[in-house]
Structures are given as structure tokens and as C-alpha cells.
Amino acid sequence: MRSKDRIAYFYDGDVGSVYFGPNHPMKPHRLCMTHHLVLSYELHKKMEVYRPHKAYPVELAQFHSPDYVEFLHRITPDTQYLYPQELKKYSLGEDCPVFHDLFEFCQIYAGGTIDAARRLNNQLCDIAINWAGGLHHAKKCAASGFCYINDLVLGILELLKYHARVLYIDIDVHHGDGVEEAFYFTDRVMTVSFHKYGDSFFPGTGDVKEIGEREGKFYAINVPLKDGIDDSSFTRLFKTIIAKVVETYQPGAIVLQCGADSLAGDRLGCFNLSIDGHAECVRFVKKLNIPLLVTGGGGYTKENVARCWTVETGVLLDTDLLTKSLKTIISIILPLIIH
């Protein structure tokens, strides 16, 4: 056991100011809410806090096709009507709208995950957190499921420069299809996704029979789940599978996508996890003592997302926020009682 983990935390306030449009479930403001809670609990004092660099187009093209990156860079809400064919080609539209500062938004969240991977690679931290990242649906040449740039793939590619094997774990309610697809033919990345499957639920992939191909055969693991799974069933499955995967695969680094749409009451989700159940998965992975990159992901009931990721920041810092809250309340009330 390490005596004290060194934790790097990446945040840029601009990432929460973009607007996907009226009635769109993706609300980047949830990232500002999370950060303000992190500050309120004074968790920032226990971490190294960084503003990520804005990923350069050439960095984004490490995975994405240069023509797709160039189009994202060029397109604006005012000019999109000029490019109907390109919008269709790159799957931009209702789910993945063109909005103001779209490309800068992608640069910030991708830059955070790339920076997080680089700090881990250079052994400057043990755990790196980028709640703005985790956009796991984006494909090489197309947007998908509210995701434009796949920061997770870019972060994993960075980690592969220093590690022979990287383990990717995904607890978003939606299948981590973009990451799985990117590494489906290699044994250097094992992908493990716990997600809702069936009833035409997006993205429709993630059957237990999807196991990888060629050199990647048996290096993709899918755990398809039904509506309403609760804490005890989910965490039992998670711990059993991840313990065996780590024992067998022995990764040099782990990337954990903590999509909060697997929480009960999510606007788009259908699971019945509490914040404690969700956070227990994070706690379990942290205890493995393997270099760890943690990202956000889905999550469409903003208040729950902010609470969840704040609690999980606390878990990564070995800080119990309930105890901290009680101490704060006592420190306020006690002087009043005494006087």
C-alpha cells in the first residue's frame, strides 16, 4: 500500500459554459456544479489542481481522422446549413448538435484526459481525475451519443507509450462502444463494460458475445444488464469480474469511466444504483494500487451527477464526506450551544 496517493485533478471552468441547446439532456454545467462542491468540501487542498491544455488538432488526429477533426474545427451554428452532406457524413445533428465553441469544448475535455495520462506516465501522480472526460461513444470518423472526440481512446493511446497493457473499465449505463471498437483487434488494451443491454437501448452494442477479434480476441468483456439492477448485485458482479481481470491481465495502468447515468433516477438511465454503490466501484479500483486515470461520462440529472463525482473525488482522497459534513455542522452548532 502507498502511504498517500498523489492525486492530480484537471478542471477548466470554460468547459461548463457551453450549451447543447434547449431540451438536450447533456448539460455541461454539471461540471461546474461538481467543481463547486469539490471546493466547498475543500477537497482541492488535498490535490494538485491543473487547468488542462487545449488539445491541438494534431493530438486529436492521433485517433480521429484528420478530415473529421478539421470539420469540427471549422463548423459553426451559423455556417452549418452550408454543409448538409458533411453533417450527415460525420453524424452531427440532433444527438450531436453543432453549438457555439464546440471545438474548444472538445479541446478542453480531451486535453484534460491527455494531460492526466501524461502525468501518470511521468510518475508525477498516482491517480489523475478529469470529470469533464469520458465521452466514450465518439468514433474515428463520426460523432455519436453526445460525444464528438473520444478522449478516452486518446488517453489510452498516451498510456500505451509507457505501459504494455492498459485496462479500461466502464460503469456508464451505456455500452462503451467507441473505446471497445478502437481496441477490438489488440491485446494491449482490455475493455470491460457494465451496461444496460436490450430493448433497443442505445447504442445497441455490448452483447456478452462481443469478445474482440484477431489479436484482441478475449480482450473485450461485456457485462450486459437489465433494468433496475441495485447496489448489491452490481458491486458483487463488478468486484468479482474486475478482481479476476486484474489478476489475469496484470495491467500497467487502469482507465475508469464513471458515467453517472447508471444512478437511480437518471433522466436517461434505468439502473437503481445509489451514489454509495457507484462509489464502491471506484473504491475497489483505487485499492488495486495501479496507476489510475478517472473520468466522468454520462449523467443527465445534474444534481446527482455533481454529488456522485464529488463523493468519488473524496473516495480517491480517502476522505469521507459524510464525516466531514458532520464535523462542519458540529463546529457551527457547538459554539452556539456553549454560549
Short mmCIF file of C-alpha atoms in Angstrom, two decimals:
data_model
loop_
_atom_site.label_atom_id
_atom_site.label_comp_id
_atom_site.label_asym_id
_atom_site.label_seq_id
_atom_site.Cartn_x
_atom_site.Cartn_y
_atom_site.Cartn_z
CA MET A 1 0.00 0.00 0.00
CA ARG A 2 1.16 3.52 -0.79
CA SER A 3 1.15 5.69 2.33
CA LYS A 4 -0.51 8.58 0.50
CA ASP A 5 -1.66 8.78 -3.10
CA ARG A 6 -0.61 11.79 -5.13
CA ILE A 7 -3.68 12.98 -6.97
CA ALA A 8 -3.84 15.33 -9.96
CA TYR A 9 -7.19 16.99 -10.74
CA PHE A 10 -7.94 18.70 -14.06
CA TYR A 11 -10.56 21.40 -14.49
CA ASP A 12 -11.26 24.34 -16.79
CA GLY A 13 -14.29 26.50 -15.99
CA ASP A 14 -14.93 27.15 -19.67
CA VAL A 15 -15.94 23.50 -20.19
CA GLY A 16 -19.14 24.02 -18.21
CA SER A 17 -20.29 27.14 -20.02
CA VAL A 18 -21.21 25.55 -23.36
CA TYR A 19 -24.85 24.86 -24.20
CA PHE A 20 -26.00 21.91 -26.32
CA GLY A 21 -29.38 23.56 -26.88
CA PRO A 22 -32.90 23.59 -25.41
CA ASN A 23 -34.24 20.19 -24.31
CA HIS A 24 -30.89 18.47 -24.93
CA PRO A 25 -30.13 16.15 -21.98
CA MET A 26 -26.38 16.87 -21.95
CA LYS A 27 -25.76 19.76 -19.58
CA PRO A 28 -22.03 20.59 -19.22
CA HIS A 29 -22.99 22.91 -16.34
CA ARG A 30 -22.94 19.74 -14.19
CA LEU A 31 -19.11 20.04 -14.35
CA CYS A 32 -19.21 23.49 -12.72
CA MET A 33 -21.58 22.12 -10.08
CA THR A 34 -19.19 19.25 -9.37
CA HIS A 35 -16.21 21.58 -9.11
CA HIS A 36 -18.02 23.95 -6.75
CA LEU A 37 -18.87 21.02 -4.45
CA VAL A 38 -15.23 19.87 -4.57
CA LEU A 39 -14.21 23.38 -3.48
CA SER A 40 -16.93 23.54 -0.79
CA TYR A 41 -15.64 20.35 0.79
CA GLU A 42 -12.07 21.70 0.47
CA LEU A 43 -11.02 18.61 -1.44
CA HIS A 44 -8.88 20.77 -3.74
CA LYS A 45 -6.49 21.34 -0.84
CA LYS A 46 -5.55 17.65 -0.91
CA MET A 47 -4.89 17.51 -4.67
CA GLU A 48 -2.71 19.13 -7.29
CA VAL A 49 -5.17 21.16 -9.39
CA TYR A 50 -4.38 21.86 -13.04
CA ARG A 51 -6.03 23.68 -15.91
CA PRO A 52 -5.62 21.33 -18.89
CA HIS A 53 -4.09 22.45 -22.16
CA LYS A 54 -6.43 22.66 -25.15
CA ALA A 55 -5.60 19.61 -27.24
CA TYR A 56 -4.17 20.52 -30.63
CA PRO A 57 -5.83 19.21 -33.80
CA VAL A 58 -2.77 17.04 -34.44
CA GLU A 59 -3.25 15.43 -31.00
CA LEU A 60 -6.92 14.72 -31.71
CA ALA A 61 -5.85 13.16 -35.03
CA GLN A 62 -3.84 10.52 -33.13
CA PHE A 63 -7.16 8.63 -33.20
CA HIS A 64 -9.68 10.64 -35.23
CA SER A 65 -9.45 11.12 -38.98
CA PRO A 66 -7.87 14.49 -39.87
CA ASP A 67 -10.82 15.45 -42.11
CA TYR A 68 -13.28 14.90 -39.23
CA VAL A 69 -11.14 16.96 -36.83
CA GLU A 70 -10.80 19.72 -39.43
CA PHE A 71 -14.59 19.81 -39.94
CA LEU A 72 -15.25 20.06 -36.19
CA HIS A 73 -12.75 22.92 -36.10
CA ARG A 74 -14.45 24.75 -38.98
CA ILE A 75 -18.17 24.23 -38.44
CA THR A 76 -20.29 26.78 -36.52
CA PRO A 77 -24.02 27.13 -35.83
CA ASP A 78 -24.10 29.98 -38.36
CA THR A 79 -22.43 28.03 -41.19
CA GLN A 80 -23.77 24.51 -40.67
CA TYR A 81 -26.57 24.99 -43.24
CA LEU A 82 -23.85 25.16 -45.91
CA TYR A 83 -22.69 21.59 -45.21
CA PRO A 84 -25.66 19.18 -45.23
CA GLN A 85 -23.61 16.29 -46.68
CA GLU A 86 -20.77 16.67 -44.18
CA LEU A 87 -23.20 16.89 -41.25
CA LYS A 88 -24.72 13.60 -42.33
CA LYS A 89 -21.31 12.01 -43.02
CA TYR A 90 -20.00 12.89 -39.55
CA SER A 91 -23.30 12.16 -37.73
CA LEU A 92 -23.78 15.72 -36.50
CA GLY A 93 -27.36 16.77 -35.86
CA GLU A 94 -29.99 16.09 -33.22
CA ASP A 95 -28.00 13.97 -30.74
CA CYS A 96 -24.71 15.69 -31.52
CA PRO A 97 -25.67 19.27 -32.38
CA VAL A 98 -23.35 21.99 -33.63
CA PHE A 99 -23.16 24.67 -30.92
CA HIS A 100 -21.03 27.72 -30.14
CA ASP A 101 -17.47 26.86 -29.00
CA LEU A 102 -17.96 23.18 -29.89
CA PHE A 103 -14.35 22.63 -30.94
CA GLU A 104 -12.91 24.43 -27.91
CA PHE A 105 -15.15 22.28 -25.68
CA CYS A 106 -13.65 19.16 -27.31
CA GLN A 107 -10.12 20.54 -26.96
CA ILE A 108 -10.57 21.17 -23.23
CA TYR A 109 -12.07 17.82 -22.21
CA ALA A 110 -9.69 15.86 -24.44
CA GLY A 111 -6.73 17.93 -23.26
CA GLY A 112 -7.60 17.07 -19.65
CA THR A 113 -7.52 13.33 -20.30
CA ILE A 114 -4.32 13.54 -22.35
CA ASP A 115 -2.64 15.64 -19.63
CA ALA A 116 -3.84 13.19 -16.97
CA ALA A 117 -2.29 10.26 -18.88
CA ARG A 118 1.00 12.14 -19.31
CA ARG A 119 1.28 12.92 -15.60
CA LEU A 120 0.69 9.24 -14.81
CA ASN A 121 3.25 8.22 -17.43
CA ASN A 122 5.87 10.50 -15.89
CA GLN A 123 5.05 9.19 -12.40
CA LEU A 124 4.10 12.69 -11.26
CA CYS A 125 0.91 11.34 -9.68
CA ASP A 126 -0.71 8.02 -8.74
CA ILE A 127 -4.28 8.98 -9.65
CA ALA A 128 -5.45 11.57 -12.20
CA ILE A 129 -9.03 12.88 -12.39
CA ASN A 130 -10.78 14.57 -15.32
CA TRP A 131 -14.54 14.68 -14.68
CA ALA A 132 -15.04 16.54 -17.98
CA GLY A 133 -13.77 13.49 -19.91
CA GLY A 134 -15.23 10.05 -20.50
CA LEU A 135 -17.01 10.67 -23.81
CA HIS A 136 -16.86 7.06 -24.84
CA HIS A 137 -19.17 6.88 -27.89
CA ALA A 138 -17.20 9.02 -30.38
CA LYS A 139 -15.88 7.08 -33.37
CA LYS A 140 -12.81 7.60 -35.53
CA CYS A 141 -14.73 9.49 -38.22
CA ALA A 142 -18.02 10.43 -36.56
CA ALA A 143 -19.78 11.83 -33.51
CA SER A 144 -22.14 9.60 -31.56
CA GLY A 145 -24.26 9.72 -28.40
CA PHE A 146 -23.43 13.33 -27.40
CA CYS A 147 -19.70 12.56 -27.91
CA TYR A 148 -17.54 14.27 -30.55
CA ILE A 149 -13.94 13.45 -29.61
CA ASN A 150 -13.12 10.21 -27.80
CA ASP A 151 -10.81 11.49 -25.06
CA LEU A 152 -10.62 8.02 -23.51
CA VAL A 153 -9.05 6.49 -26.63
CA LEU A 154 -6.59 9.41 -26.79
CA GLY A 155 -5.69 8.94 -23.10
CA ILE A 156 -5.22 5.18 -23.52
CA LEU A 157 -3.01 5.73 -26.59
CA GLU A 158 -0.89 8.04 -24.42
CA LEU A 159 -0.66 5.42 -21.63
CA LEU A 160 0.37 2.74 -24.16
CA LYS A 161 3.57 4.71 -24.81
CA TYR A 162 4.73 3.69 -21.31
CA HIS A 163 2.66 0.60 -20.44
CA ALA A 164 2.49 -2.74 -22.20
CA ARG A 165 -1.13 -3.31 -21.14
CA VAL A 166 -3.92 -0.90 -20.20
CA LEU A 167 -7.24 -1.92 -18.64
CA TYR A 168 -10.34 0.15 -19.48
CA ILE A 169 -13.36 -0.14 -17.15
CA ASP A 170 -16.72 1.50 -17.91
CA ILE A 171 -19.65 1.79 -15.44
CA ASP A 172 -21.79 4.16 -17.53
CA VAL A 173 -25.32 2.84 -18.15
CA HIS A 174 -24.48 2.90 -21.89
CA HIS A 175 -22.03 0.49 -23.51
CA GLY A 176 -18.54 1.94 -24.05
CA ASP A 177 -18.73 1.16 -27.74
CA GLY A 178 -16.29 3.75 -29.10
CA VAL A 179 -13.46 2.61 -26.83
CA GLU A 180 -14.16 -1.08 -27.41
CA GLU A 181 -14.24 -0.56 -31.19
CA ALA A 182 -10.93 1.34 -31.17
CA PHE A 183 -9.09 -1.51 -29.44
CA TYR A 184 -11.13 -4.52 -30.65
CA PHE A 185 -8.20 -6.08 -32.52
CA THR A 186 -5.42 -5.67 -29.94
CA ASP A 187 -4.44 -7.46 -26.74
CA ARG A 188 -2.68 -4.36 -25.38
CA VAL A 189 -5.96 -2.90 -24.15
CA MET A 190 -8.62 -4.90 -22.34
CA THR A 191 -12.05 -3.24 -22.26
CA VAL A 192 -14.62 -4.18 -19.60
CA SER A 193 -18.06 -2.54 -19.80
CA PHE A 194 -21.01 -2.91 -17.39
CA HIS A 195 -24.12 -1.54 -19.09
CA LYS A 196 -27.81 -1.83 -19.91
CA TYR A 197 -28.38 -4.10 -22.91
CA GLY A 198 -31.55 -4.98 -24.83
CA ASP A 199 -34.89 -3.26 -25.57
CA SER A 200 -33.13 -1.25 -28.33
CA PHE A 201 -31.24 0.70 -25.63
CA PHE A 202 -28.52 2.98 -27.05
CA PRO A 203 -26.07 2.20 -28.60
CA GLY A 204 -27.36 -1.36 -29.13
CA THR A 205 -23.93 -2.99 -28.80
CA GLY A 206 -22.32 -4.74 -25.85
CA ASP A 207 -23.61 -8.30 -26.09
CA VAL A 208 -21.75 -10.79 -23.92
CA LYS A 209 -20.70 -12.50 -27.19
CA GLU A 210 -18.66 -9.44 -28.28
CA ILE A 211 -15.21 -10.55 -27.09
CA GLY A 212 -12.74 -8.99 -29.54
CA GLU A 213 -11.20 -10.35 -32.73
CA ARG A 214 -7.78 -11.42 -34.08
CA GLU A 215 -5.09 -10.45 -31.53
CA GLY A 216 -7.85 -8.85 -29.47
CA LYS A 217 -9.94 -11.98 -29.11
CA PHE A 218 -10.97 -12.45 -25.45
CA TYR A 219 -9.72 -8.92 -24.61
CA ALA A 220 -13.18 -7.31 -24.74
CA ILE A 221 -15.51 -8.19 -21.87
CA ASN A 222 -19.14 -7.08 -21.85
CA VAL A 223 -21.47 -7.40 -18.88
CA PRO A 224 -24.97 -6.75 -20.28
CA LEU A 225 -27.50 -5.91 -17.57
CA LYS A 226 -31.27 -5.46 -17.25
CA ASP A 227 -33.25 -2.51 -15.88
CA GLY A 228 -33.27 -1.89 -12.15
CA ILE A 229 -30.03 -3.56 -11.06
CA ASP A 230 -29.21 -2.50 -7.49
CA ASP A 231 -26.06 -1.84 -5.47
CA SER A 232 -25.54 -5.33 -4.09
CA SER A 233 -25.92 -7.13 -7.44
CA PHE A 234 -23.88 -4.56 -9.38
CA THR A 235 -20.98 -4.33 -6.92
CA ARG A 236 -20.83 -8.11 -6.46
CA LEU A 237 -20.53 -8.58 -10.22
CA PHE A 238 -18.09 -5.69 -10.54
CA LYS A 239 -15.70 -6.84 -7.80
CA THR A 240 -15.71 -10.49 -8.89
CA ILE A 241 -15.03 -9.70 -12.55
CA ILE A 242 -12.51 -6.88 -12.05
CA ALA A 243 -10.52 -8.83 -9.44
CA LYS A 244 -10.15 -11.76 -11.87
CA VAL A 245 -9.37 -9.49 -14.84
CA VAL A 246 -6.59 -7.67 -12.95
CA GLU A 247 -5.13 -10.92 -11.61
CA THR A 248 -5.05 -12.44 -15.10
CA TYR A 249 -4.28 -9.42 -17.30
CA GLN A 250 -1.93 -7.54 -14.94
CA PRO A 251 -2.33 -4.08 -16.49
CA GLY A 252 0.27 -1.36 -16.04
CA ALA A 253 -2.45 1.31 -15.82
CA ILE A 254 -6.23 1.50 -15.48
CA VAL A 255 -8.70 3.96 -17.04
CA LEU A 256 -12.02 4.10 -15.17
CA GLN A 257 -15.02 5.77 -16.85
CA CYS A 258 -17.53 6.74 -14.12
CA GLY A 259 -20.62 7.66 -16.12
CA ALA A 260 -23.23 8.71 -13.54
CA ASP A 261 -26.24 7.84 -15.69
CA SER A 262 -26.14 4.41 -14.01
CA LEU A 263 -27.50 6.09 -10.85
CA ALA A 264 -31.15 5.68 -9.84
CA GLY A 265 -33.34 8.50 -11.10
CA ASP A 266 -31.18 9.47 -14.05
CA ARG A 267 -33.07 11.20 -16.85
CA LEU A 268 -31.84 8.67 -19.45
CA GLY A 269 -30.81 5.71 -17.27
CA CYS A 270 -32.71 2.73 -15.92
CA PHE A 271 -30.49 1.28 -13.18
CA ASN A 272 -31.10 1.56 -9.45
CA LEU A 273 -27.64 2.35 -8.10
CA SER A 274 -27.12 4.70 -5.18
CA ILE A 275 -24.17 7.07 -5.06
CA ASP A 276 -22.62 4.79 -2.41
CA GLY A 277 -22.95 1.76 -4.72
CA HIS A 278 -21.44 3.64 -7.66
CA ALA A 279 -18.62 4.97 -5.46
CA GLU A 280 -17.90 1.48 -4.12
CA CYS A 281 -16.68 0.52 -7.61
CA VAL A 282 -14.28 3.46 -7.55
CA ARG A 283 -13.09 2.49 -4.06
CA PHE A 284 -12.43 -1.08 -5.19
CA VAL A 285 -10.37 0.00 -8.22
CA LYS A 286 -8.39 2.53 -6.14
CA LYS A 287 -7.38 -0.23 -3.68
CA LEU A 288 -5.72 -2.17 -6.51
CA ASN A 289 -2.85 0.39 -6.29
CA ILE A 290 -2.32 0.55 -10.05
CA PRO A 291 -1.80 3.94 -11.79
CA LEU A 292 -5.35 5.18 -12.32
CA LEU A 293 -6.99 7.68 -14.69
CA VAL A 294 -10.57 8.53 -13.67
CA THR A 295 -13.07 10.33 -15.92
CA GLY A 296 -16.72 11.29 -15.94
CA GLY A 297 -19.07 10.29 -18.73
CA GLY A 298 -22.85 10.24 -18.97
CA GLY A 299 -25.18 11.60 -16.30
CA TYR A 300 -28.29 13.63 -17.02
CA THR A 301 -29.76 14.51 -13.64
CA LYS A 302 -27.29 17.28 -12.85
CA GLU A 303 -27.56 17.38 -9.05
CA ASN A 304 -27.00 13.63 -8.74
CA VAL A 305 -24.03 13.76 -11.11
CA ALA A 306 -22.36 16.54 -9.10
CA ARG A 307 -22.94 14.73 -5.81
CA CYS A 308 -21.69 11.44 -7.20
CA TRP A 309 -18.44 12.75 -8.68
CA THR A 310 -17.74 14.81 -5.56
CA VAL A 311 -18.19 11.75 -3.34
CA GLU A 312 -15.92 9.79 -5.68
CA THR A 313 -13.29 12.53 -5.53
CA GLY A 314 -13.48 12.07 -1.77
CA VAL A 315 -13.13 8.29 -2.14
CA LEU A 316 -9.97 8.76 -4.23
CA LEU A 317 -8.65 11.08 -1.49
CA ASP A 318 -9.65 8.70 1.34
CA THR A 319 -11.97 11.43 2.63
CA ASP A 320 -15.42 10.54 3.93
CA LEU A 321 -17.63 13.49 3.00
CA LEU A 322 -20.42 12.49 5.41
CA THR A 323 -18.00 12.64 8.34
CA LYS A 324 -16.64 15.93 7.01
CA SER A 325 -20.17 17.37 6.77
CA LEU A 326 -21.00 16.32 10.33
CA LYS A 327 -17.79 17.87 11.65
CA THR A 328 -18.63 21.14 9.87
CA ILE A 329 -22.16 21.15 11.31
CA ILE A 330 -20.85 20.40 14.81
CA SER A 331 -18.22 23.15 14.55
CA ILE A 332 -21.02 25.63 13.73
CA ILE A 333 -23.55 24.42 16.29
CA LEU A 334 -21.26 23.73 19.28
CA PRO A 335 -20.22 27.36 19.90
CA LEU A 336 -23.90 28.35 19.75
CA ILE A 337 -24.81 25.73 22.39
CA ILE A 338 -21.90 26.72 24.65
CA HIS A 339 -22.89 30.36 24.54
#
